mmCIF file of C-alpha atoms in Angstrom:
data_model
loop_
_atom_site.group_PDB
_atom_site.id
_atom_site.type_symbol
_atom_site.label_atom_id
_atom_site.label_comp_id
_atom_site.label_asym_id
_atom_site.label_seq_id
_atom_site.Cartn_x
_atom_site.Cartn_y
_atom_site.Cartn_z
ATOM 1 C CA MET U 1 -1.070 -18.341 -0.694
ATOM 2 C CA ALA U 2 0.280 -14.925 -1.690
ATOM 3 C CA ASP U 3 -1.900 -11.733 -1.949
ATOM 4 C CA THR U 4 -3.629 -11.589 -5.168
ATOM 5 C CA PRO U 5 -3.453 -8.270 -7.338
ATOM 6 C CA ILE U 6 -7.088 -7.091 -8.326
ATOM 7 C CA THR U 7 -8.470 -3.836 -9.901
ATOM 8 C CA LEU U 8 -11.133 -1.879 -8.401
ATOM 9 C CA ARG U 9 -12.785 0.675 -11.030
ATOM 10 C CA LEU U 10 -14.376 3.840 -9.222
ATOM 11 C CA THR U 11 -16.598 5.570 -11.936
ATOM 12 C CA ILE U 12 -18.004 8.993 -11.167
ATOM 13 C CA VAL U 13 -21.194 9.415 -13.187
ATOM 14 C CA ASP U 14 -21.390 13.297 -12.816
ATOM 15 C CA PRO U 15 -18.226 15.058 -11.888
ATOM 16 C CA VAL U 16 -17.986 18.845 -11.686
ATOM 17 C CA ALA U 17 -16.681 19.979 -15.186
ATOM 18 C CA GLY U 18 -13.376 21.860 -14.988
ATOM 19 C CA LEU U 19 -12.284 20.463 -11.746
ATOM 20 C CA HIS U 20 -9.209 18.269 -11.047
ATOM 21 C CA TYR U 21 -9.727 14.796 -9.795
ATOM 22 C CA SER U 22 -7.407 11.975 -8.801
ATOM 23 C CA LEU U 23 -6.759 9.083 -6.648
ATOM 24 C CA GLN U 24 -4.992 10.219 -3.392
ATOM 25 C CA ASP U 25 -2.131 7.784 -1.994
ATOM 26 C CA LYS U 26 -1.550 7.101 1.746
ATOM 27 C CA LYS U 27 1.010 10.284 1.903
ATOM 28 C CA ASN U 28 -2.140 12.326 0.601
ATOM 29 C CA ALA U 29 -0.402 13.155 -2.629
ATOM 30 C CA PRO U 30 -2.459 13.217 -5.801
ATOM 31 C CA VAL U 31 -2.032 10.373 -8.482
ATOM 32 C CA ASN U 32 -2.590 10.937 -12.142
ATOM 33 C CA PRO U 33 -4.985 13.851 -11.842
ATOM 34 C CA VAL U 34 -7.507 14.614 -14.618
ATOM 35 C CA ILE U 35 -9.599 17.554 -15.325
ATOM 36 C CA ALA U 36 -13.205 16.448 -15.484
ATOM 37 C CA GLY U 37 -15.263 17.051 -18.633
ATOM 38 C CA ASP U 38 -18.920 16.610 -19.388
ATOM 39 C CA GLY U 39 -18.909 12.762 -19.145
ATOM 40 C CA PRO U 40 -18.148 10.238 -16.473
ATOM 41 C CA LEU U 41 -14.706 9.727 -15.027
ATOM 42 C CA SER U 42 -13.184 6.232 -14.108
ATOM 43 C CA PHE U 43 -10.158 5.545 -11.930
ATOM 44 C CA ASP U 44 -8.715 1.943 -11.836
ATOM 45 C CA VAL U 45 -7.289 1.205 -8.272
ATOM 46 C CA PRO U 46 -4.606 -1.418 -8.139
ATOM 47 C CA VAL U 47 -5.293 -3.399 -4.847
ATOM 48 C CA ARG U 48 -3.826 -6.544 -3.385
ATOM 49 C CA LEU U 49 -6.279 -8.740 -1.887
ATOM 50 C CA SER U 50 -5.007 -10.849 1.061
ATOM 51 C CA ASP U 51 -5.937 -14.517 1.891
ATOM 52 C CA ASP U 52 -8.357 -13.331 4.606
ATOM 53 C CA ALA U 53 -9.983 -10.723 2.112
ATOM 54 C CA ARG U 54 -8.278 -7.693 3.291
ATOM 55 C CA MET U 55 -7.539 -4.779 0.879
ATOM 56 C CA LEU U 56 -3.938 -3.609 0.841
ATOM 57 C CA GLY U 57 -1.922 -1.404 -1.160
ATOM 58 C CA PRO U 58 -0.615 2.218 -1.569
ATOM 59 C CA PHE U 59 -4.123 3.550 -2.157
ATOM 60 C CA VAL U 60 -5.914 1.528 0.712
ATOM 61 C CA ARG U 61 -6.477 3.537 3.835
ATOM 62 C CA THR U 62 -7.564 1.836 7.262
ATOM 63 C CA GLU U 63 -9.737 2.752 9.917
ATOM 64 C CA GLY U 64 -10.069 0.755 13.047
ATOM 65 C CA PRO U 65 -9.762 -3.202 12.639
ATOM 66 C CA THR U 66 -11.907 -3.786 9.590
ATOM 67 C CA ARG U 67 -12.698 -0.620 7.544
ATOM 68 C CA ARG U 68 -10.700 -0.081 4.400
ATOM 69 C CA PHE U 69 -11.438 2.673 2.128
ATOM 70 C CA VAL U 70 -9.981 4.673 -0.917
ATOM 71 C CA TYR U 71 -9.895 8.425 -1.340
ATOM 72 C CA ILE U 72 -10.681 10.331 -4.569
ATOM 73 C CA ALA U 73 -9.368 13.987 -4.217
ATOM 74 C CA VAL U 74 -11.070 16.820 -5.929
ATOM 75 C CA GLY U 75 -9.911 20.520 -6.678
ATOM 76 C CA GLY U 76 -7.023 21.613 -4.671
ATOM 77 C CA GLN U 77 -6.498 18.202 -2.944
ATOM 78 C CA ALA U 78 -6.027 16.667 -6.482
ATOM 79 C CA GLY U 79 -3.495 19.013 -7.573
ATOM 80 C CA GLY U 80 -5.572 21.937 -8.794
ATOM 81 C CA GLU U 81 -3.761 25.318 -8.416
ATOM 82 C CA GLY U 82 -5.638 28.269 -7.153
ATOM 83 C CA LEU U 83 -9.047 26.405 -6.768
ATOM 84 C CA VAL U 84 -11.748 27.161 -4.295
ATOM 85 C CA VAL U 85 -12.819 23.675 -3.919
ATOM 86 C CA SER U 86 -10.562 21.430 -2.117
ATOM 87 C CA ARG U 87 -12.175 18.075 -0.893
ATOM 88 C CA ARG U 88 -12.022 14.273 -1.030
ATOM 89 C CA ALA U 89 -14.583 11.408 -1.345
ATOM 90 C CA LYS U 90 -14.000 8.493 0.839
ATOM 91 C CA ILE U 91 -15.145 5.112 -0.946
ATOM 92 C CA ASP U 92 -15.566 1.978 1.359
ATOM 93 C CA VAL U 93 -13.904 -1.194 0.025
ATOM 94 C CA HIS U 94 -13.997 -3.556 3.149
ATOM 95 C CA ASP U 95 -17.828 -4.332 2.280
ATOM 96 C CA ILE U 96 -17.620 -5.821 -1.086
ATOM 97 C CA PRO U 97 -19.281 -9.079 -1.185
ATOM 98 C CA THR U 98 -17.247 -12.239 -0.975
ATOM 99 C CA ASP U 99 -18.511 -13.670 -4.239
ATOM 100 C CA LEU U 100 -17.289 -10.591 -6.045
ATOM 101 C CA LEU U 101 -14.052 -10.914 -4.478
ATOM 102 C CA ALA U 102 -13.756 -14.431 -5.758
ATOM 103 C CA LEU U 103 -14.297 -13.045 -9.253
ATOM 104 C CA ALA U 104 -11.723 -10.392 -8.739
ATOM 105 C CA ARG U 105 -9.250 -13.035 -7.721
ATOM 106 C CA GLN U 106 -9.869 -14.721 -11.179
ATOM 107 C CA GLY U 107 -8.966 -11.234 -13.121
ATOM 108 C CA LYS U 108 -12.487 -9.608 -13.220
ATOM 109 C CA VAL U 109 -12.434 -5.942 -12.610
ATOM 110 C CA LEU U 110 -15.004 -4.669 -10.042
ATOM 111 C CA GLU U 111 -16.847 -1.497 -10.330
ATOM 112 C CA ALA U 112 -18.569 1.005 -7.941
ATOM 113 C CA VAL U 113 -20.551 3.872 -9.784
ATOM 114 C CA LEU U 114 -20.465 6.759 -7.537
ATOM 115 C CA PRO U 115 -22.371 10.143 -7.749
ATOM 116 C CA GLY U 116 -20.166 13.073 -8.339
ATOM 117 C CA ARG U 117 -22.231 15.724 -6.632
ATOM 118 C CA GLY U 118 -23.696 16.385 -3.038
ATOM 119 C CA LYS U 119 -27.312 17.697 -2.879
ATOM 120 C CA ASP U 120 -25.863 21.195 -3.151
ATOM 121 C CA GLY U 121 -24.361 20.591 -6.589
ATOM 122 C CA LYS U 122 -20.852 20.713 -5.166
ATOM 123 C CA PRO U 123 -18.375 17.796 -5.707
ATOM 124 C CA ALA U 124 -19.334 14.905 -3.475
ATOM 125 C CA CYS U 125 -17.141 14.495 -0.386
ATOM 126 C CA ALA U 126 -16.722 12.690 2.920
ATOM 127 C CA THR U 127 -18.129 8.950 2.850
ATOM 128 C CA VAL U 128 -19.700 8.530 -0.706
ATOM 129 C CA ARG U 129 -21.873 5.432 -1.204
ATOM 130 C CA PRO U 130 -22.254 3.800 -4.506
ATOM 131 C CA LEU U 131 -25.230 4.515 -6.523
ATOM 132 C CA GLN U 132 -25.678 0.568 -6.977
ATOM 133 C CA PRO U 133 -24.153 -2.218 -5.549
ATOM 134 C CA TRP U 134 -20.543 -3.184 -6.678
ATOM 135 C CA ARG U 135 -20.493 -5.346 -9.871
ATOM 136 C CA GLN U 136 -18.213 -7.295 -11.940
ATOM 137 C CA LEU U 137 -17.318 -6.015 -15.399
#
């Protein structure tokens, strides 16, 4: 069986208005940056799901034998010029439940709802955990 293309949606519920946000590819380049407004931001991430449920593709990074994650870049890392903020959020994708992956193979979009800010009010960075479990849309 060949890899199955699926879509993961990463939704940031409270991004910092006025800052650039984007997906970041494996070469650390921002892809399709947007400037946050007052509402949530969503990024659709195209991924290939292998027969053994590994995530693959231009946005999927690896760490060790099993960890897979995607970066959302913020501020300077997302292409913003002259900005003081330059960081990225790491979103794990290797731990999505297998029942949801089966739905994704059938064409369903899987979504993680993410916080946009850390406790200090600045953009969330480092490993960012979903506010609720992954879900099928």
